[in-house]
Tab-separated table of C-alpha atoms in Angstrom:
chain	number	residue	atom	x	y	z
Q	1	UNK	CA	25.776	-3.664	-15.033
Q	2	UNK	CA	24.673	-0.026	-14.954
Q	3	UNK	CA	27.599	0.936	-17.201
Q	4	UNK	CA	26.750	-1.659	-19.842
Q	5	UNK	CA	24.741	-0.570	-22.883
Q	6	UNK	CA	21.125	-1.252	-21.861
Q	7	UNK	CA	17.903	-0.316	-23.565
Q	8	UNK	CA	15.830	2.431	-21.933
Q	9	UNK	CA	13.276	0.219	-20.140
Q	10	UNK	CA	15.899	-2.119	-18.650
Q	11	UNK	CA	17.976	0.867	-17.513
Q	12	UNK	CA	14.921	2.421	-15.795
Q	13	UNK	CA	14.228	-0.883	-14.023
Q	14	UNK	CA	17.819	-1.301	-12.856
Q	15	UNK	CA	18.089	2.310	-11.651
Q	16	UNK	CA	14.731	1.951	-9.844
Q	17	UNK	CA	15.849	-1.227	-8.094
Q	18	UNK	CA	19.170	0.341	-7.074
Q	19	UNK	CA	17.361	3.436	-5.765
Q	20	UNK	CA	15.012	1.296	-3.646
Q	21	UNK	CA	17.876	-0.857	-2.362
Q	22	UNK	CA	19.919	2.197	-1.319
Q	23	UNK	CA	16.910	3.532	0.596
Q	24	UNK	CA	16.424	0.112	2.198
Q	25	UNK	CA	20.072	0.091	3.248
Q	26	UNK	CA	19.696	3.556	4.795
Q	27	UNK	CA	16.568	2.481	6.693
Q	28	UNK	CA	18.287	-0.625	8.067
Q	29	UNK	CA	21.319	1.433	9.133
Q	30	UNK	CA	19.009	3.892	10.936
Q	31	UNK	CA	17.123	1.051	12.671
Q	32	UNK	CA	20.410	-0.485	13.828
Q	33	UNK	CA	21.812	2.882	14.934
Q	34	UNK	CA	18.708	3.632	17.029
Q	35	UNK	CA	18.653	0.029	18.334
Q	36	UNK	CA	15.060	-0.446	17.223
Q	37	UNK	CA	13.878	-3.868	18.383
Q	38	UNK	CA	10.117	-3.407	18.738
Q	39	UNK	CA	7.611	-3.274	15.878
Q	40	UNK	CA	5.705	-0.641	17.882
Q	41	UNK	CA	8.737	1.674	17.764
Q	42	UNK	CA	8.161	4.883	15.820
Q	43	UNK	CA	11.379	4.295	13.852
Q	44	UNK	CA	9.762	1.148	12.420
Q	45	UNK	CA	6.205	2.486	12.212
Q	46	UNK	CA	7.305	5.507	10.164
Q	47	UNK	CA	8.443	3.272	7.285
Q	48	UNK	CA	6.141	2.572	4.340
Q	49	UNK	CA	5.496	-1.151	4.736
Q	50	UNK	CA	3.689	-3.587	2.466
Q	51	UNK	CA	1.766	-6.575	3.846
Q	52	UNK	CA	-0.161	-9.363	2.174
Q	53	UNK	CA	-3.295	-9.747	4.298
Q	54	UNK	CA	-6.235	-12.111	4.186
Q	55	UNK	CA	-9.726	-10.659	4.626
Q	56	UNK	CA	-12.414	-13.327	4.979
Q	57	UNK	CA	-12.310	-14.953	1.509
Q	58	UNK	CA	-9.955	-12.649	-0.386
Q	59	UNK	CA	-6.365	-11.494	-0.006
Q	60	UNK	CA	-4.945	-8.063	-0.682
Q	61	UNK	CA	-1.774	-6.011	-0.548
Q	62	UNK	CA	-1.944	-3.460	2.271
Q	63	UNK	CA	0.304	-0.424	2.694
Q	64	UNK	CA	0.922	0.743	6.261
Q	65	UNK	CA	2.720	3.720	7.738
Q	66	UNK	CA	2.340	4.972	11.333
Q	67	UNK	CA	-1.419	4.713	12.084
Q	68	UNK	CA	-2.449	4.573	8.431
Q	69	UNK	CA	-3.612	1.625	6.346
Q	70	UNK	CA	-4.274	1.722	2.600
Q	71	UNK	CA	-5.139	-0.896	0.019
Q	72	UNK	CA	-2.747	-1.156	-2.910
Q	73	UNK	CA	-4.639	-0.137	-6.073
Q	74	UNK	CA	-2.933	-2.276	-8.772
Q	75	UNK	CA	-3.000	0.542	-11.352
Q	76	UNK	CA	-0.243	-0.198	-13.884
Q	77	UNK	CA	1.648	3.044	-14.408
Q	78	UNK	CA	4.409	1.801	-16.678
Q	79	UNK	CA	8.129	1.740	-16.103
Q	80	UNK	CA	9.037	5.277	-15.107
Q	81	UNK	CA	11.888	6.881	-13.228
Q	82	UNK	CA	11.737	6.846	-9.434
Q	83	UNK	CA	12.519	9.547	-6.937
Q	84	UNK	CA	15.547	9.235	-4.666
Q	85	UNK	CA	14.109	8.861	-1.164
Q	86	UNK	CA	15.790	11.048	1.439
Q	87	UNK	CA	14.844	11.544	5.118
Q	88	UNK	CA	12.933	14.664	4.022
Q	89	UNK	CA	10.980	12.565	1.498
Q	90	UNK	CA	10.158	10.070	4.269
Q	91	UNK	CA	8.815	12.892	6.465
Q	92	UNK	CA	6.740	14.203	3.571
Q	93	UNK	CA	5.294	10.715	3.009
Q	94	UNK	CA	4.338	10.479	6.702
Q	95	UNK	CA	2.569	13.833	6.558
Q	96	UNK	CA	0.709	13.027	3.335
Q	97	UNK	CA	-0.343	9.499	4.326
Q	98	UNK	CA	-1.607	10.771	7.685
Q	99	UNK	CA	-3.567	13.534	5.925
Q	100	UNK	CA	-5.094	10.974	3.530
Q	101	UNK	CA	-5.948	8.694	6.446
Q	102	UNK	CA	-7.765	11.586	8.143
Q	103	UNK	CA	-9.530	12.497	4.851
Q	104	UNK	CA	-7.626	15.757	4.647
Q	105	UNK	CA	-5.500	17.283	1.939
Q	106	UNK	CA	-1.864	18.150	1.809
Q	107	UNK	CA	-0.005	21.035	0.297
Q	108	UNK	CA	3.739	21.047	-0.176
Q	109	UNK	CA	5.450	24.406	-0.047
Q	110	UNK	CA	8.919	25.485	-1.054
Q	111	UNK	CA	11.088	26.957	-3.785
Q	112	UNK	CA	10.590	25.948	-7.402
Q	113	UNK	CA	12.480	22.887	-8.598
Q	114	UNK	CA	12.915	21.203	-5.210
Q	115	UNK	CA	10.822	18.098	-5.974
Q	116	UNK	CA	7.462	18.881	-4.365
Q	117	UNK	CA	5.381	17.680	-7.309
Q	118	UNK	CA	7.654	14.701	-7.947
Q	119	UNK	CA	7.379	13.621	-4.297
Q	120	UNK	CA	3.581	13.570	-4.488
Q	121	UNK	CA	3.662	11.767	-7.848
Q	122	UNK	CA	6.093	9.194	-6.438
Q	123	UNK	CA	3.782	8.543	-3.477
Q	124	UNK	CA	1.052	7.920	-6.043
Q	125	UNK	CA	3.328	5.383	-7.763
Q	126	UNK	CA	3.911	3.647	-4.423
Q	127	UNK	CA	0.127	3.367	-3.912
Q	128	UNK	CA	-0.362	2.464	-7.620
Q	129	UNK	CA	-2.685	5.439	-8.105
Q	130	UNK	CA	-2.679	7.588	-11.222
Q	131	UNK	CA	-1.848	11.156	-10.162
Q	132	UNK	CA	-2.955	14.136	-12.228
Q	133	UNK	CA	-1.018	17.366	-11.750
Q	134	UNK	CA	-2.815	20.634	-12.444
Q	135	UNK	CA	-0.647	23.724	-12.173
Q	136	UNK	CA	-2.828	26.612	-11.075
Q	137	UNK	CA	-2.427	30.187	-12.227
Q	138	UNK	CA	-4.473	33.366	-12.377
Q	139	UNK	CA	-5.792	32.339	-15.813
Q	140	UNK	CA	-7.412	29.189	-14.369
Q	141	UNK	CA	-11.058	30.068	-13.698
Q	142	UNK	CA	-13.896	28.215	-11.993
Q	143	UNK	CA	-15.285	26.953	-15.317
Q	144	UNK	CA	-11.993	25.245	-16.151
Q	145	UNK	CA	-11.867	23.730	-12.677
Q	146	UNK	CA	-15.467	22.526	-13.092
Q	147	UNK	CA	-14.617	20.807	-16.380
Q	148	UNK	CA	-11.586	19.196	-14.783
Q	149	UNK	CA	-13.587	17.867	-11.801
Q	150	UNK	CA	-16.337	16.683	-14.145
Q	151	UNK	CA	-13.743	14.696	-16.069
Q	152	UNK	CA	-12.406	13.182	-12.847
Q	153	UNK	CA	-15.907	12.071	-11.852
Q	154	UNK	CA	-16.407	10.241	-15.144
């Protein structure tokens, strides 16, 4: 199907589904290899998991990973390309979700072009949160930052 002539949106959907399925296959292989049988096992807890939970009179989609719990935000972000999820991406997600859970920030560090920004943007897509990227430089002063934060607050 991927080799057939498809329009751009359908191709993005198909590639996204294949990417997620390959990651799912890798996770299942790792769980089998480590003989993970308990839901309290770290191998299971480290996975980003989605649950449909009931809270009193309403229901909501909840995202869990390790000790963290987030509510899915339902922000439609369009059909965009997805990041290939590697074990390094999984570790980055664990670090960032734990930092968010503890009301802390996260800063990815590494050489240019290695996917740091894309990893953070992809985590935003998973949570259905619109992510704004601001590349900082010496020309970015406090007034510009103030205008940017003022815009965020509105």
